[in-house]
Amino acid sequence: MGTLLIKEISKSFQGRKVLEKIQFQVEEGEFVTILGPSGSGKSTLFQLIGGLLKPVEGSIIIDGQDMTGKRGTISYMPQQSALLPWRTVLQNVLLGQELQGKKDEQKAREMIKRAGLGGYEEALPGALSGGMKQRVAFIRALLSPQSLICLDEPFSALDDFTREEMHEWLLSIWSSYRRTILFVTHNIDEALFLSDRILILSTNPAQVIHELSVPFPRPRHHDLLLTGEFLEKKRELTGFLKR
């Protein structure tokens, strides 16, 4: 499965409200992006979904079950790859499965090869570039048994060229496996290029102030960013972000 329902979530820190009655839904196999300025509460929302924090009010429903405040219900990929430096690429990829008591080494090797990392199975993370590390981290997230993957600005530390390369790679892998993805970014181009839908958060206290269904067919390539329709949607999103 992989459905997510956020029902009127609010969160405060030391009396300051960060999120106010956030509500949205993500369907199975969707790629939905949360877009908002820095400090708008995007990462806080992920921590709530992952059970690291509890909301002041509201609930989080995953696959029809109330998972508010419960951990281990999502697969999470942070801004940094968070690979264990003493484990090989293959061992890092299998980590999520190991924690759940099961491993599929053959599938892991197949996905590593498809990610263009064939021959690096026994390499340690220190031998990899930034983009290669992020590929390993994403494969680990895909192989984890949880039905929902949360990606928290995973490409923010990469240079522009590597970032564009990673966008196309991510979509090619995702289109084959169609896992449900909730993605966080403050990069408008990235949100438009990757997503099925985009939800815009206001500044604190954050609320969903706009929703855009992305009209561009898949597969997508980066020449899309130069089209008039792409620039038109970018202007639309920019207008909401400046409010």
Coordinates of C-alpha atoms in Angstrom, one line a residue:
M1 CA 0.0 0.0 0.0
G2 CA 1.5 3.4 1.0
T3 CA -1.4 5.8 1.7
L4 CA -1.0 8.7 4.0
L5 CA -3.6 10.9 5.6
I6 CA -2.6 14.0 7.6
K7 CA -5.6 15.1 9.7
E8 CA -5.4 18.7 11.0
I9 CA -2.0 18.4 12.5
S10 CA -0.8 21.2 14.8
K11 CA 2.6 21.5 16.6
S12 CA 4.1 24.0 18.9
F13 CA 7.5 24.5 20.5
Q14 CA 7.9 26.5 23.7
G15 CA 4.5 28.2 23.1
R16 CA 5.3 29.1 19.5
K17 CA 3.0 27.4 16.9
V18 CA 5.0 25.9 14.0
L19 CA 2.3 23.9 12.2
E20 CA -1.4 24.8 12.3
K21 CA -4.1 22.4 11.2
I22 CA -2.1 20.8 8.3
Q23 CA -4.3 18.5 6.3
F24 CA -3.6 16.5 3.1
Q25 CA -3.6 13.1 1.6
V26 CA -1.1 11.0 -0.4
E27 CA -2.4 8.1 -2.5
E28 CA -0.6 4.8 -3.1
G29 CA 2.2 5.2 -5.7
E30 CA 2.0 9.1 -5.7
F31 CA 5.0 11.4 -5.7
V32 CA 4.0 14.4 -3.6
T33 CA 6.2 17.3 -2.7
I34 CA 6.0 19.7 0.2
L35 CA 7.3 23.0 -0.9
G36 CA 8.0 25.9 1.4
P37 CA 10.6 28.5 2.5
S38 CA 13.3 27.5 4.9
G39 CA 12.0 27.4 8.5
S40 CA 8.4 26.7 7.4
G41 CA 8.1 23.5 9.4
K42 CA 8.7 21.0 6.5
S43 CA 11.2 18.9 8.5
T44 CA 9.1 19.1 11.6
L45 CA 6.2 17.6 9.6
F46 CA 8.5 14.7 8.6
Q47 CA 9.4 14.1 12.3
L48 CA 5.8 14.0 13.2
I49 CA 5.0 11.5 10.4
G50 CA 8.0 9.4 11.5
G51 CA 6.8 9.3 15.1
L52 CA 9.9 11.2 16.4
L53 CA 7.5 14.0 17.6
K54 CA 3.9 14.0 18.7
P55 CA 1.4 16.7 17.5
V56 CA -0.4 19.0 19.8
E57 CA -3.6 17.9 17.9
G58 CA -4.5 15.9 14.9
S59 CA -3.6 12.5 13.7
I60 CA -1.4 10.6 11.2
I61 CA -3.1 7.7 9.3
I62 CA -0.8 5.4 7.3
D63 CA -2.4 2.6 5.3
G64 CA -5.7 3.1 7.2
Q65 CA -4.1 2.8 10.7
D66 CA -3.6 5.6 13.2
M67 CA 0.2 5.8 13.5
T68 CA 0.4 9.1 15.5
G69 CA 3.5 9.1 17.6
K70 CA 4.6 5.6 16.4
R71 CA 8.0 4.9 15.0
G72 CA 9.2 2.5 12.3
T73 CA 6.2 3.2 10.0
I74 CA 8.1 5.0 7.2
S75 CA 11.3 4.7 5.3
Y76 CA 13.3 8.0 5.7
M77 CA 16.1 9.5 3.6
P78 CA 17.7 12.6 5.2
Q79 CA 19.6 15.5 3.6
Q80 CA 22.9 13.6 4.1
S81 CA 23.2 10.0 2.9
A82 CA 23.7 8.8 6.5
L83 CA 25.6 5.7 5.3
L84 CA 27.5 3.7 8.0
P85 CA 31.2 4.2 7.1
W86 CA 32.2 0.8 8.2
R87 CA 29.6 -1.1 6.1
T88 CA 30.0 -1.8 2.4
V89 CA 27.6 -0.5 -0.2
L90 CA 25.8 -3.8 -0.2
Q91 CA 25.6 -3.9 3.6
N92 CA 24.3 -0.3 3.8
V93 CA 21.6 -1.1 1.2
L94 CA 20.5 -4.1 3.2
L95 CA 20.4 -2.3 6.5
G96 CA 16.7 -1.4 6.5
Q97 CA 15.7 -5.0 5.7
E98 CA 18.1 -6.4 8.4
L99 CA 16.4 -4.2 11.0
Q100 CA 13.1 -5.9 10.1
G101 CA 14.6 -9.4 10.2
K102 CA 14.8 -10.2 6.5
K103 CA 17.2 -9.7 3.6
D104 CA 16.9 -10.0 -0.2
E105 CA 20.6 -9.8 -1.3
Q106 CA 19.8 -10.8 -4.9
K107 CA 17.4 -7.9 -5.3
A108 CA 19.8 -5.5 -3.6
R109 CA 22.6 -6.5 -6.0
E110 CA 20.2 -6.0 -9.0
M111 CA 19.2 -2.5 -7.8
I112 CA 22.8 -1.5 -7.1
K113 CA 23.7 -2.5 -10.6
R114 CA 20.8 -0.6 -12.0
A115 CA 21.9 2.5 -10.1
G116 CA 25.1 2.4 -12.1
L117 CA 27.1 1.2 -9.1
G118 CA 27.9 -2.3 -10.3
G119 CA 31.4 -3.2 -9.1
Y120 CA 31.0 -1.1 -5.9
E121 CA 29.1 -3.6 -3.9
E122 CA 32.0 -4.2 -1.5
A123 CA 33.3 -0.6 -1.5
L124 CA 33.1 1.5 1.6
P125 CA 31.2 4.9 1.5
G126 CA 34.5 6.8 1.7
A127 CA 35.3 5.7 -1.8
L128 CA 32.1 7.2 -3.2
S129 CA 31.2 10.6 -4.6
G130 CA 28.3 12.6 -3.1
G131 CA 25.9 11.5 -5.9
M132 CA 26.9 7.9 -5.5
K133 CA 26.2 8.0 -1.8
Q134 CA 22.7 9.4 -2.3
R135 CA 22.0 6.6 -4.8
V136 CA 23.0 4.1 -2.2
A137 CA 20.8 5.8 0.4
F138 CA 17.8 5.9 -2.0
I139 CA 18.2 2.2 -2.8
R140 CA 18.2 1.4 0.9
A141 CA 15.0 3.4 1.3
L142 CA 13.4 1.5 -1.6
L143 CA 14.3 -1.9 -0.2
S144 CA 13.0 -1.1 3.3
P145 CA 9.7 -2.8 3.9
Q146 CA 7.8 0.3 4.9
S147 CA 5.2 1.4 2.3
L148 CA 5.9 5.1 2.5
I149 CA 9.2 6.8 1.7
C150 CA 9.9 10.3 3.1
L151 CA 12.8 12.2 1.3
D152 CA 14.0 15.3 3.2
E153 CA 15.9 17.5 0.7
P154 CA 18.2 14.6 -0.3
F155 CA 19.9 16.5 -3.1
S156 CA 20.5 19.9 -1.4
A157 CA 24.2 19.3 -0.8
L158 CA 24.9 18.3 -4.4
D159 CA 26.3 20.6 -7.1
D160 CA 23.8 21.6 -9.8
F161 CA 25.0 19.2 -12.5
T162 CA 25.0 16.2 -10.1
R163 CA 21.6 17.3 -8.8
E164 CA 20.0 17.3 -12.3
E165 CA 21.6 13.9 -13.0
M166 CA 20.1 12.6 -9.7
H167 CA 16.6 13.9 -10.6
E168 CA 16.4 11.9 -13.8
W169 CA 17.9 8.8 -12.2
L170 CA 15.5 9.0 -9.3
L171 CA 12.5 9.2 -11.6
S172 CA 13.7 6.3 -13.7
I173 CA 14.1 4.1 -10.6
W174 CA 10.8 5.3 -9.0
S175 CA 8.8 4.7 -12.2
S176 CA 9.8 1.0 -12.1
Y177 CA 8.9 0.4 -8.4
R178 CA 6.2 3.1 -7.9
R179 CA 6.7 3.4 -4.2
T180 CA 4.7 6.2 -2.4
I181 CA 7.0 9.2 -1.9
L182 CA 6.6 12.3 0.2
F183 CA 9.4 14.7 -0.8
V184 CA 10.5 18.0 1.0
T185 CA 12.3 20.8 -0.8
H186 CA 12.5 24.6 -1.1
N187 CA 13.6 24.3 -4.7
I188 CA 10.8 25.1 -7.1
D189 CA 12.4 23.5 -10.2
E190 CA 13.1 20.3 -8.3
A191 CA 9.5 20.1 -7.1
L192 CA 8.0 20.7 -10.5
F193 CA 10.3 18.3 -12.3
L194 CA 9.8 15.4 -9.9
S195 CA 6.2 15.5 -8.6
D196 CA 2.7 14.4 -9.3
R197 CA 1.4 17.1 -6.9
I198 CA 2.9 20.0 -5.0
L199 CA 1.6 21.3 -1.6
I200 CA 2.9 24.8 -0.6
L201 CA 3.3 25.7 3.0
S202 CA 3.1 29.2 4.4
T203 CA 5.6 30.6 6.9
N204 CA 5.0 29.9 10.6
P205 CA 2.6 28.8 11.7
A206 CA 2.7 26.7 8.5
Q207 CA -0.5 25.9 6.7
V208 CA -1.2 24.4 3.3
I209 CA -2.0 27.5 1.2
H210 CA -1.9 26.0 -2.3
E211 CA -2.0 22.7 -4.1
L212 CA -0.8 22.1 -7.7
S213 CA -1.4 19.0 -9.8
V214 CA 1.7 18.9 -12.1
P215 CA 0.6 18.6 -15.7
F216 CA 3.8 17.3 -17.3
P217 CA 3.7 13.7 -18.7
R218 CA 6.3 11.2 -17.7
P219 CA 9.0 10.3 -18.5
R220 CA 10.5 13.7 -18.0
H221 CA 13.9 15.1 -19.1
H222 CA 15.6 18.4 -18.1
D223 CA 14.8 20.2 -21.3
L224 CA 11.4 20.5 -19.8
L225 CA 12.7 23.3 -17.5
L226 CA 13.1 25.5 -20.6
T227 CA 9.5 25.2 -21.8
G228 CA 7.0 28.0 -21.5
E229 CA 4.5 25.8 -19.6
F230 CA 7.2 24.9 -17.0
L231 CA 8.0 28.6 -16.5
E232 CA 4.3 29.5 -16.2
K233 CA 3.9 26.9 -13.4
K234 CA 7.1 28.2 -11.8
R235 CA 5.7 31.7 -11.7
E236 CA 2.5 30.5 -10.2
L237 CA 4.3 28.7 -7.3
T238 CA 6.7 31.6 -6.8
G239 CA 3.7 33.9 -6.3
F240 CA 2.4 31.7 -3.5
L241 CA 5.8 31.4 -1.8
K242 CA 6.2 35.2 -1.7
R243 CA 3.0 35.7 0.3

